[in-house]
Amino acid sequence: MRIPKAIILDSNRNEPYAMVATGLSLFVFAYSSIFGQVSILAYYGLWFLPVLVNYRKALGDYRRFLWIYAFAVLAFLSTFWSAAPGTSLRASLQYLSHIFCALVAVRVVGLRSFTRGTIFGTGLVLLYSLAFGRYQSDALDGSFSFVGAFESKNQLGFYASLSFYFAFAAVVIQAERNPLLLSCYAVISAIAGYCLIASQSATSVLTVIVIIMASLIMKAVSWLTPRHRTVLFTAGAIFGTVAVLAFIYGGGFALILGAFGKDTTLTGRTYLWGQGIEAIKLNPLLGTGYQAYWVQGFAEAERLWFEFYIATRTGFHFHNTYIETTVELGLTGLLLLCLLMLNALISTLRQMLTNARDPEAATLFGLTLMLLIRSFVEIDTLNPYQVGSFLLYFVVGRMALRRSVSKRRRSPRNDDASDHADTASPVAIRGSSTG
């Protein structure tokens, strides 16, 4: 029995495969520490399958996307100066292969499948946590919150916020009208809302509120002409920045923290940031090596684990993507990561401001904004087999693919046969955005 290749490769016809691959990947990211290496192998199997079916279509002209690997390549090269070379080598190879899977997903998963797969995948994650999760006390602030099947309430909150946002995006941005799906989204959103409240993750709750408000504003702006959108957005961005700064310096930030039971130290984060800045001074250009700081037996890591009551001596970080990056990969790594984040944000924003209606860009803009906001207090995008890094590289790759297709449309004499699959189905690039 032969399975048609389109069922795997054509983003307009492969919705069952694309949804399952996306949803199960998110489940693996959440619980690979529970299910072990078998789950990681399953994840690789899901995304290497399109390559085995037709590597030309699954990979396209990979030379156009080599720049996306720059940060991961630096992580690999850090093995040569790392304080823990074995750890850096293993982790960087995992990160490189993780990015590869995300870029395969870019070419074979349409927007509708991606959105539905993410909603059902995060829903499955939350249901598993409700079934097998637990409550846990925080030794630092004395709170007692639901962490699900995770080790951290912030991770449960992250998945809940993703679930809530994508359900919102499906209905409001992509105009989903299927009654059965709408019912499912409502149930999953209710579960996500409960998990957000039970986890008491201030970061996740505030992020969801900000992202939904920003998405509603951008949707309203989309009714204007592209020229008027740009003018209004520029004026709004300037006014919004001034208003936020005035709010923070006027004591508003402390007021919000107090509403969530937090103090101005952000439960010890400001102390951690100071420790991270001191660690950066040891090797500011290249850092200590990818994932080479939090290693058992290293004096500073052991000290911080002890001070923050981390009995397992694993799974800790500086709670700031930029500080963590600079500690591990120096200012060089910080520059590459910032370029990656800015590329995702600016690319999606540009598409929203210049196109008549662009549900894909609007959905990915909200997702990028979520990752950007969280990056100041979490490290969602720095590790392999993490949902944040997979989503970031999906956004960057998707926008790069769209630019590549647009350029070739303007240059019809382009005879690059190896990447002809990109132009074969323009609808796939826009992501099957309706329905």
Tab-separated table of C-alpha atoms in Angstrom:
chain	number	residue	atom	x	y	z
A	1	MET	CA	0.000	0.000	0.000
A	2	ARG	CA	1.475	3.332	-1.106
A	3	ILE	CA	0.738	6.491	0.885
A	4	PRO	CA	0.493	9.601	-1.331
A	5	LYS	CA	3.362	11.966	-0.617
A	6	ALA	CA	0.962	14.915	-0.469
A	7	ILE	CA	-0.531	13.552	2.759
A	8	ILE	CA	2.828	14.279	4.401
A	9	LEU	CA	4.249	17.154	2.366
A	10	ASP	CA	1.413	19.302	1.017
A	11	SER	CA	0.370	21.775	3.712
A	12	ASN	CA	-3.006	22.156	1.981
A	13	ARG	CA	-3.777	18.429	2.252
A	14	ASN	CA	-1.755	17.087	5.180
A	15	GLU	CA	-3.747	18.513	8.085
A	16	PRO	CA	-4.084	15.209	10.028
A	17	TYR	CA	-0.326	14.589	9.904
A	18	ALA	CA	0.583	18.228	10.568
A	19	MET	CA	-1.770	18.524	13.548
A	20	VAL	CA	-0.569	15.271	15.111
A	21	ALA	CA	3.107	16.131	14.559
A	22	THR	CA	2.692	19.599	16.052
A	23	GLY	CA	0.563	18.487	19.001
A	24	LEU	CA	2.706	15.505	19.951
A	25	SER	CA	5.861	17.610	19.660
A	26	LEU	CA	4.492	20.010	22.254
A	27	PHE	CA	3.627	17.097	24.526
A	28	VAL	CA	7.200	15.775	24.188
A	29	PHE	CA	8.625	19.215	24.968
A	30	ALA	CA	6.536	19.332	28.125
A	31	TYR	CA	7.216	15.846	29.468
A	32	SER	CA	10.379	14.449	27.889
A	33	SER	CA	11.883	14.419	31.391
A	34	ILE	CA	9.117	11.990	32.386
A	35	PHE	CA	8.948	9.770	29.303
A	36	GLY	CA	12.667	9.821	28.555
A	37	GLN	CA	14.579	9.215	25.347
A	38	VAL	CA	11.751	7.297	23.685
A	39	SER	CA	9.705	10.486	23.501
A	40	ILE	CA	12.643	12.402	21.990
A	41	LEU	CA	13.088	9.711	19.332
A	42	ALA	CA	9.379	9.942	18.549
A	43	TYR	CA	9.768	13.710	18.122
A	44	TYR	CA	12.623	13.243	15.669
A	45	GLY	CA	10.635	10.584	13.828
A	46	LEU	CA	7.716	12.965	13.320
A	47	TRP	CA	9.838	15.617	11.599
A	48	PHE	CA	12.351	13.410	9.791
A	49	LEU	CA	9.485	11.586	8.068
A	50	PRO	CA	8.949	14.371	5.459
A	51	VAL	CA	12.683	14.344	4.742
A	52	LEU	CA	12.583	10.596	4.067
A	53	VAL	CA	9.505	10.967	1.840
A	54	ASN	CA	10.966	13.782	-0.280
A	55	TYR	CA	14.014	15.565	1.056
A	56	ARG	CA	14.012	18.163	-1.741
A	57	LYS	CA	10.570	19.417	-0.867
A	58	ALA	CA	11.050	19.050	2.886
A	59	LEU	CA	14.357	20.946	2.898
A	60	GLY	CA	14.151	23.141	-0.206
A	61	ASP	CA	17.200	25.284	-0.865
A	62	TYR	CA	18.640	25.094	2.646
A	63	ARG	CA	21.356	27.598	1.738
A	64	ARG	CA	18.777	30.379	2.032
A	65	PHE	CA	18.260	29.584	5.699
A	66	LEU	CA	21.775	28.886	6.946
A	67	TRP	CA	21.841	32.236	8.745
A	68	ILE	CA	19.096	30.966	11.049
A	69	TYR	CA	21.575	28.428	12.451
A	70	ALA	CA	24.152	31.095	13.412
A	71	PHE	CA	23.330	31.118	17.126
A	72	ALA	CA	23.295	27.308	17.330
A	73	VAL	CA	26.605	27.106	15.425
A	74	LEU	CA	28.169	29.453	17.971
A	75	ALA	CA	26.823	27.198	20.725
A	76	PHE	CA	28.535	24.254	19.028
A	77	LEU	CA	31.813	26.143	18.608
A	78	SER	CA	31.747	27.077	22.294
A	79	THR	CA	32.696	23.452	22.952
A	80	PHE	CA	36.297	24.474	22.217
A	81	TRP	CA	36.443	27.000	25.064
A	82	SER	CA	33.727	25.630	27.309
A	83	ALA	CA	34.280	25.021	31.025
A	84	ALA	CA	32.326	21.769	30.468
A	85	PRO	CA	33.079	20.738	26.856
A	86	GLY	CA	31.191	17.445	26.992
A	87	THR	CA	28.028	19.164	28.162
A	88	SER	CA	28.335	21.904	25.551
A	89	LEU	CA	28.948	19.448	22.717
A	90	ARG	CA	25.966	17.258	23.530
A	91	ALA	CA	23.580	20.142	24.178
A	92	SER	CA	24.615	22.122	21.072
A	93	LEU	CA	24.142	19.120	18.774
A	94	GLN	CA	20.696	18.596	20.288
A	95	TYR	CA	19.909	22.278	19.732
A	96	LEU	CA	21.047	22.148	16.097
A	97	SER	CA	18.875	19.112	15.375
A	98	HIS	CA	15.986	20.767	17.214
A	99	ILE	CA	16.220	23.793	14.900
A	100	PHE	CA	16.360	21.451	11.911
A	101	CYS	CA	13.038	19.911	12.960
A	102	ALA	CA	11.468	23.348	13.380
A	103	LEU	CA	12.567	24.364	9.872
A	104	VAL	CA	11.134	21.161	8.396
A	105	ALA	CA	7.857	22.060	10.111
A	106	VAL	CA	8.044	25.489	8.466
A	107	ARG	CA	7.776	23.915	5.012
A	108	VAL	CA	5.144	21.239	5.632
A	109	VAL	CA	2.765	22.752	8.224
A	110	GLY	CA	0.189	25.363	7.239
A	111	LEU	CA	-1.152	28.006	9.594
A	112	ARG	CA	-4.478	26.270	10.216
A	113	SER	CA	-2.800	22.957	11.034
A	114	PHE	CA	-0.183	24.698	13.153
A	115	THR	CA	-2.829	26.556	15.157
A	116	ARG	CA	-5.075	23.546	15.673
A	117	GLY	CA	-2.152	21.280	16.493
A	118	THR	CA	-0.860	23.777	19.052
A	119	ILE	CA	-4.276	24.111	20.709
A	120	PHE	CA	-4.832	20.380	20.973
A	121	GLY	CA	-1.204	19.725	21.933
A	122	THR	CA	-1.254	22.257	24.765
A	123	GLY	CA	-4.688	20.977	25.771
A	124	LEU	CA	-3.269	17.473	26.075
A	125	VAL	CA	-0.372	18.813	28.142
A	126	LEU	CA	-2.738	20.594	30.527
A	127	LEU	CA	-5.040	17.574	30.858
A	128	TYR	CA	-2.062	15.379	31.746
A	129	SER	CA	-1.017	17.872	34.400
A	130	LEU	CA	-4.530	17.988	35.832
A	131	ALA	CA	-4.629	14.188	35.969
A	132	PHE	CA	-1.159	13.561	37.392
A	133	GLY	CA	-0.033	16.937	38.713
A	134	ARG	CA	0.586	18.210	42.204
A	135	TYR	CA	0.767	21.342	44.308
A	136	GLN	CA	4.124	22.625	45.467
A	137	SER	CA	5.291	25.240	47.951
A	138	ASP	CA	7.835	27.895	47.026
A	139	ALA	CA	10.555	28.176	49.667
A	140	LEU	CA	11.359	31.745	48.627
A	141	ASP	CA	7.970	33.477	48.741
A	142	GLY	CA	6.005	30.949	50.793
A	143	SER	CA	3.330	30.507	48.117
A	144	PHE	CA	1.585	27.201	47.508
A	145	SER	CA	0.614	26.732	43.879
A	146	PHE	CA	-0.294	24.110	41.310
A	147	VAL	CA	2.703	23.048	39.182
A	148	GLY	CA	0.987	20.180	37.359
A	149	ALA	CA	3.371	17.511	36.106
A	150	PHE	CA	6.153	20.124	35.817
A	151	GLU	CA	8.853	21.149	38.241
A	152	SER	CA	7.917	24.813	37.891
A	153	LYS	CA	4.628	26.679	37.969
A	154	ASN	CA	5.991	29.013	35.295
A	155	GLN	CA	6.230	26.174	32.782
A	156	LEU	CA	2.637	25.141	33.446
A	157	GLY	CA	1.650	28.790	33.089
A	158	PHE	CA	3.517	29.033	29.782
A	159	TYR	CA	1.625	26.130	28.239
A	160	ALA	CA	-1.654	27.500	29.595
A	161	SER	CA	-0.933	30.922	28.089
A	162	LEU	CA	-0.045	29.357	24.727
A	163	SER	CA	-3.274	27.373	24.766
A	164	PHE	CA	-5.336	30.433	25.625
A	165	TYR	CA	-3.651	32.645	23.027
A	166	PHE	CA	-3.918	30.198	20.124
A	167	ALA	CA	-7.595	29.545	20.879
A	168	PHE	CA	-8.100	33.311	20.798
A	169	ALA	CA	-6.114	33.598	17.549
A	170	ALA	CA	-8.106	30.820	15.874
A	171	VAL	CA	-11.424	32.549	16.604
A	172	VAL	CA	-10.599	36.252	16.425
A	173	ILE	CA	-7.680	36.450	13.983
A	174	GLN	CA	-8.288	33.435	11.725
A	175	ALA	CA	-12.112	33.534	11.910
A	176	GLU	CA	-12.655	29.874	12.782
A	177	ARG	CA	-16.360	29.039	12.342
A	178	ASN	CA	-16.525	25.256	12.750
A	179	PRO	CA	-19.024	24.704	15.618
A	180	LEU	CA	-17.352	21.511	16.843
A	181	LEU	CA	-13.921	23.118	16.914
A	182	LEU	CA	-15.295	26.226	18.601
A	183	SER	CA	-16.749	24.030	21.343
A	184	CYS	CA	-13.411	22.265	21.790
A	185	TYR	CA	-11.565	25.579	21.929
A	186	ALA	CA	-13.958	26.856	24.583
A	187	VAL	CA	-13.336	23.799	26.767
A	188	ILE	CA	-9.566	23.973	26.309
A	189	SER	CA	-9.587	27.715	27.045
A	190	ALA	CA	-11.493	27.055	30.276
A	191	ILE	CA	-8.894	24.463	31.291
A	192	ALA	CA	-6.095	26.877	30.385
A	193	GLY	CA	-7.742	29.628	32.417
A	194	TYR	CA	-7.991	27.369	35.443
A	195	CYS	CA	-4.319	26.360	35.114
A	196	LEU	CA	-3.286	30.009	34.849
A	197	ILE	CA	-5.113	30.833	38.064
A	198	ALA	CA	-4.044	27.694	39.929
A	199	SER	CA	-0.377	28.080	38.948
A	200	GLN	CA	-0.273	31.677	40.220
A	201	SER	CA	2.275	32.469	37.514
A	202	ALA	CA	2.226	36.257	37.320
A	203	THR	CA	4.435	36.193	34.212
A	204	SER	CA	2.005	34.005	32.280
A	205	VAL	CA	-1.153	35.843	33.348
A	206	LEU	CA	0.250	39.292	32.545
A	207	THR	CA	1.662	38.076	29.240
A	208	VAL	CA	-1.690	36.698	28.088
A	209	ILE	CA	-3.447	39.955	28.965
A	210	VAL	CA	-0.889	42.080	27.132
A	211	ILE	CA	-0.797	39.838	24.037
A	212	ILE	CA	-4.570	39.678	23.648
A	213	MET	CA	-4.875	43.444	24.057
A	214	ALA	CA	-2.102	44.013	21.503
A	215	SER	CA	-3.701	41.556	19.056
A	216	LEU	CA	-7.093	43.270	19.338
A	217	ILE	CA	-5.488	46.657	18.693
A	218	MET	CA	-3.602	45.338	15.662
A	219	LYS	CA	-6.783	43.738	14.318
A	220	ALA	CA	-8.556	47.069	14.549
A	221	VAL	CA	-5.622	48.768	12.832
A	222	SER	CA	-5.783	46.205	9.993
A	223	TRP	CA	-9.024	47.785	8.753
A	224	LEU	CA	-7.046	50.872	7.729
A	225	THR	CA	-5.007	51.242	4.561
A	226	PRO	CA	-1.347	50.150	4.812
A	227	ARG	CA	-0.112	53.759	4.778
A	228	HIS	CA	-2.457	54.834	7.563
A	229	ARG	CA	-1.580	51.696	9.548
A	230	THR	CA	2.092	52.591	9.567
A	231	VAL	CA	1.468	56.175	10.675
A	232	LEU	CA	-0.959	55.130	13.402
A	233	PHE	CA	1.277	52.310	14.624
A	234	THR	CA	4.330	54.593	14.814
A	235	ALA	CA	2.423	57.227	16.775
A	236	GLY	CA	0.876	54.581	19.020
A	237	ALA	CA	4.247	52.928	19.674
A	238	ILE	CA	5.796	56.245	20.735
A	239	PHE	CA	2.851	57.166	22.951
A	240	GLY	CA	2.691	53.636	24.408
A	241	THR	CA	6.394	53.618	25.269
A	242	VAL	CA	6.135	56.948	27.057
A	243	ALA	CA	3.004	55.799	28.915
A	244	VAL	CA	4.618	52.531	30.034
A	245	LEU	CA	7.741	54.316	31.270
A	246	ALA	CA	5.611	56.827	33.178
A	247	PHE	CA	3.591	53.977	34.674
A	248	ILE	CA	6.708	52.118	35.814
A	249	TYR	CA	8.454	55.149	37.287
A	250	GLY	CA	5.196	56.232	38.896
A	251	GLY	CA	5.079	53.053	40.957
A	252	GLY	CA	2.619	51.166	38.790
A	253	PHE	CA	4.903	48.181	38.351
A	254	ALA	CA	5.217	47.700	42.109
A	255	LEU	CA	1.426	47.959	42.353
A	256	ILE	CA	0.960	45.137	39.840
A	257	LEU	CA	3.540	42.990	41.601
A	258	GLY	CA	1.733	43.536	44.871
A	259	ALA	CA	-1.550	42.400	43.292
A	260	PHE	CA	0.135	39.070	42.470
A	261	GLY	CA	1.796	38.766	45.857
A	262	LYS	CA	5.266	39.588	44.514
A	263	ASP	CA	7.864	41.964	45.883
A	264	THR	CA	10.147	44.328	43.970
A	265	THR	CA	12.909	41.709	43.880
A	266	LEU	CA	10.651	39.510	41.706
A	267	THR	CA	11.106	36.611	44.152
A	268	GLY	CA	14.878	36.814	44.089
A	269	ARG	CA	15.255	37.368	40.358
A	270	THR	CA	16.999	40.719	40.735
A	271	TYR	CA	19.639	39.069	42.942
A	272	LEU	CA	20.083	36.334	40.335
A	273	TRP	CA	20.479	38.929	37.609
A	274	GLY	CA	23.225	40.601	39.625
A	275	GLN	CA	25.008	37.274	40.021
A	276	GLY	CA	24.703	36.667	36.306
A	277	ILE	CA	26.197	40.059	35.465
A	278	GLU	CA	29.145	39.266	37.726
A	279	ALA	CA	29.600	35.931	35.918
A	280	ILE	CA	29.594	37.710	32.546
A	281	LYS	CA	32.641	39.734	33.570
A	282	LEU	CA	34.759	36.544	33.629
A	283	ASN	CA	34.499	36.094	29.860
A	284	PRO	CA	32.390	38.873	28.328
A	285	LEU	CA	33.109	38.123	24.668
A	286	LEU	CA	32.496	34.352	24.385
A	287	GLY	CA	31.139	33.232	27.754
A	288	THR	CA	31.718	30.049	29.726
A	289	GLY	CA	30.306	27.768	27.007
A	290	TYR	CA	26.820	26.645	26.019
A	291	GLN	CA	25.073	25.209	29.094
A	292	ALA	CA	28.434	25.121	30.883
A	293	TYR	CA	27.532	27.264	33.888
A	294	TRP	CA	24.886	25.191	35.680
A	295	VAL	CA	27.023	22.086	36.050
A	296	GLN	CA	27.207	19.991	39.210
A	297	GLY	CA	30.546	20.413	40.941
A	298	PHE	CA	31.086	23.983	39.746
A	299	ALA	CA	31.415	26.272	42.771
A	300	GLU	CA	29.188	29.183	41.687
A	301	ALA	CA	26.397	26.925	40.445
A	302	GLU	CA	26.478	24.915	43.667
A	303	ARG	CA	26.333	28.112	45.724
A	304	LEU	CA	23.296	29.466	43.900
A	305	TRP	CA	21.513	26.117	44.025
A	306	PHE	CA	22.047	26.109	47.781
A	307	GLU	CA	20.883	29.707	48.230
A	308	PHE	CA	17.690	29.090	46.243
A	309	TYR	CA	16.886	25.734	47.847
A	310	ILE	CA	17.341	23.726	44.616
A	311	ALA	CA	17.916	20.321	46.193
A	312	THR	CA	18.078	18.498	42.839
A	313	ARG	CA	20.951	20.789	41.687
A	314	THR	CA	19.514	20.825	38.159
A	315	GLY	CA	17.128	22.846	36.030
A	316	PHE	CA	17.983	26.328	37.300
A	317	HIS	CA	18.876	29.481	35.370
A	318	PHE	CA	19.202	33.256	35.698
A	319	HIS	CA	15.550	33.901	34.805
A	320	ASN	CA	16.552	36.268	32.011
A	321	THR	CA	17.241	35.135	28.456
A	322	TYR	CA	19.782	37.851	27.731
A	323	ILE	CA	21.803	37.433	30.918
A	324	GLU	CA	21.774	33.640	30.552
A	325	THR	CA	22.895	33.916	26.933
A	326	THR	CA	25.719	36.317	27.747
A	327	VAL	CA	26.959	34.133	30.618
A	328	GLU	CA	27.108	31.091	28.329
A	329	LEU	CA	28.021	32.607	24.928
A	330	GLY	CA	29.176	36.115	25.724
A	331	LEU	CA	28.262	39.318	23.924
A	332	THR	CA	28.702	37.476	20.622
A	333	GLY	CA	25.910	35.083	21.462
A	334	LEU	CA	23.772	37.923	22.818
A	335	LEU	CA	24.094	39.792	19.522
A	336	LEU	CA	23.093	36.740	17.451
A	337	LEU	CA	20.115	35.973	19.669
A	338	CYS	CA	18.892	39.583	19.630
A	339	LEU	CA	19.120	39.637	15.830
A	340	LEU	CA	17.028	36.471	15.726
A	341	MET	CA	14.375	37.859	18.068
A	342	LEU	CA	14.240	41.203	16.267
A	343	ASN	CA	13.987	39.467	12.902
A	344	ALA	CA	10.919	37.549	14.086
A	345	LEU	CA	9.267	40.645	15.542
A	346	ILE	CA	10.025	43.050	12.687
A	347	SER	CA	9.208	40.541	9.928
A	348	THR	CA	5.768	39.708	11.309
A	349	LEU	CA	5.031	43.348	12.072
A	350	ARG	CA	6.044	44.472	8.572
A	351	GLN	CA	3.750	41.896	6.984
A	352	MET	CA	0.850	43.048	9.165
A	353	LEU	CA	1.362	46.704	8.294
A	354	THR	CA	1.844	46.264	4.545
A	355	ASN	CA	-0.578	43.456	3.579
A	356	ALA	CA	-4.327	43.928	3.187
A	357	ARG	CA	-5.214	41.068	5.551
A	358	ASP	CA	-2.656	38.634	6.881
A	359	PRO	CA	-3.924	36.203	9.558
A	360	GLU	CA	-0.645	34.298	9.560
A	361	ALA	CA	1.493	37.353	10.254
A	362	ALA	CA	-0.990	38.538	12.917
A	363	THR	CA	-0.952	35.155	14.670
A	364	LEU	CA	2.829	34.854	14.584
A	365	PHE	CA	3.249	38.475	15.687
A	366	GLY	CA	1.305	37.760	18.878
A	367	LEU	CA	3.339	34.611	19.466
A	368	THR	CA	6.617	36.492	18.958
A	369	LEU	CA	5.510	39.248	21.297
A	370	MET	CA	4.729	36.618	23.937
A	371	LEU	CA	8.211	35.102	23.628
A	372	LEU	CA	9.786	38.557	23.713
A	373	ILE	CA	7.981	39.631	26.887
A	374	ARG	CA	8.774	36.358	28.641
A	375	SER	CA	12.428	36.583	27.608
A	376	PHE	CA	13.071	39.183	30.308
A	377	VAL	CA	12.124	36.783	33.127
A	378	GLU	CA	12.473	33.291	31.582
A	379	ILE	CA	14.750	31.421	29.127
A	380	ASP	CA	12.151	29.755	26.899
A	381	THR	CA	14.202	29.890	23.685
A	382	LEU	CA	17.701	28.785	24.721
A	383	ASN	CA	17.399	25.028	25.176
A	384	PRO	CA	16.691	22.046	22.911
A	385	TYR	CA	13.398	20.174	23.194
A	386	GLN	CA	11.646	23.257	24.537
A	387	VAL	CA	8.428	24.667	23.137
A	388	GLY	CA	9.739	28.240	23.167
A	389	SER	CA	12.773	27.556	20.989
A	390	PHE	CA	10.718	25.455	18.557
A	391	LEU	CA	8.144	28.244	18.181
A	392	LEU	CA	10.763	30.978	17.766
A	393	TYR	CA	12.547	29.160	14.957
A	394	PHE	CA	9.220	28.292	13.358
A	395	VAL	CA	8.350	32.000	13.201
A	396	VAL	CA	11.771	33.044	11.894
A	397	GLY	CA	11.793	30.260	9.305
A	398	ARG	CA	8.235	30.988	8.199
A	399	MET	CA	8.939	34.651	7.613
A	400	ALA	CA	12.190	33.834	5.791
A	401	LEU	CA	10.317	31.405	3.548
A	402	ARG	CA	7.716	34.022	2.692
A	403	ARG	CA	10.412	36.568	1.800
A	404	SER	CA	12.114	33.983	-0.396
A	405	VAL	CA	8.883	33.253	-2.262
A	406	SER	CA	8.138	36.972	-2.711
A	407	LYS	CA	11.579	37.612	-4.174
A	408	ARG	CA	11.234	34.790	-6.694
A	409	ARG	CA	7.831	36.035	-7.761
A	410	ARG	CA	9.443	39.362	-8.588
A	411	SER	CA	12.289	37.526	-10.413
A	412	PRO	CA	10.565	34.998	-12.734
A	413	ARG	CA	13.833	34.080	-14.448
A	414	ASN	CA	15.093	32.464	-11.256
A	415	ASP	CA	15.899	28.890	-12.248
A	416	ASP	CA	16.721	27.473	-8.833
A	417	ALA	CA	15.209	24.011	-9.307
A	418	SER	CA	16.133	22.806	-5.864
A	419	ASP	CA	13.702	25.190	-4.208
A	420	HIS	CA	10.832	25.047	-6.692
A	421	ALA	CA	8.569	23.546	-4.029
A	422	ASP	CA	8.280	26.941	-2.342
A	423	THR	CA	6.562	28.488	-5.326
A	424	ALA	CA	4.363	25.509	-6.101
A	425	SER	CA	1.751	26.357	-3.514
A	426	PRO	CA	1.535	30.035	-2.470
A	427	VAL	CA	-1.442	29.221	-0.272
A	428	ALA	CA	0.774	26.951	1.807
A	429	ILE	CA	3.069	29.870	2.570
A	430	ARG	CA	0.158	32.022	3.684
A	431	GLY	CA	-0.843	29.063	5.808
A	432	SER	CA	-4.365	28.061	4.778
A	433	SER	CA	-5.467	30.892	6.988
A	434	THR	CA	-9.215	30.479	6.816
A	435	GLY	CA	-11.579	27.806	7.963
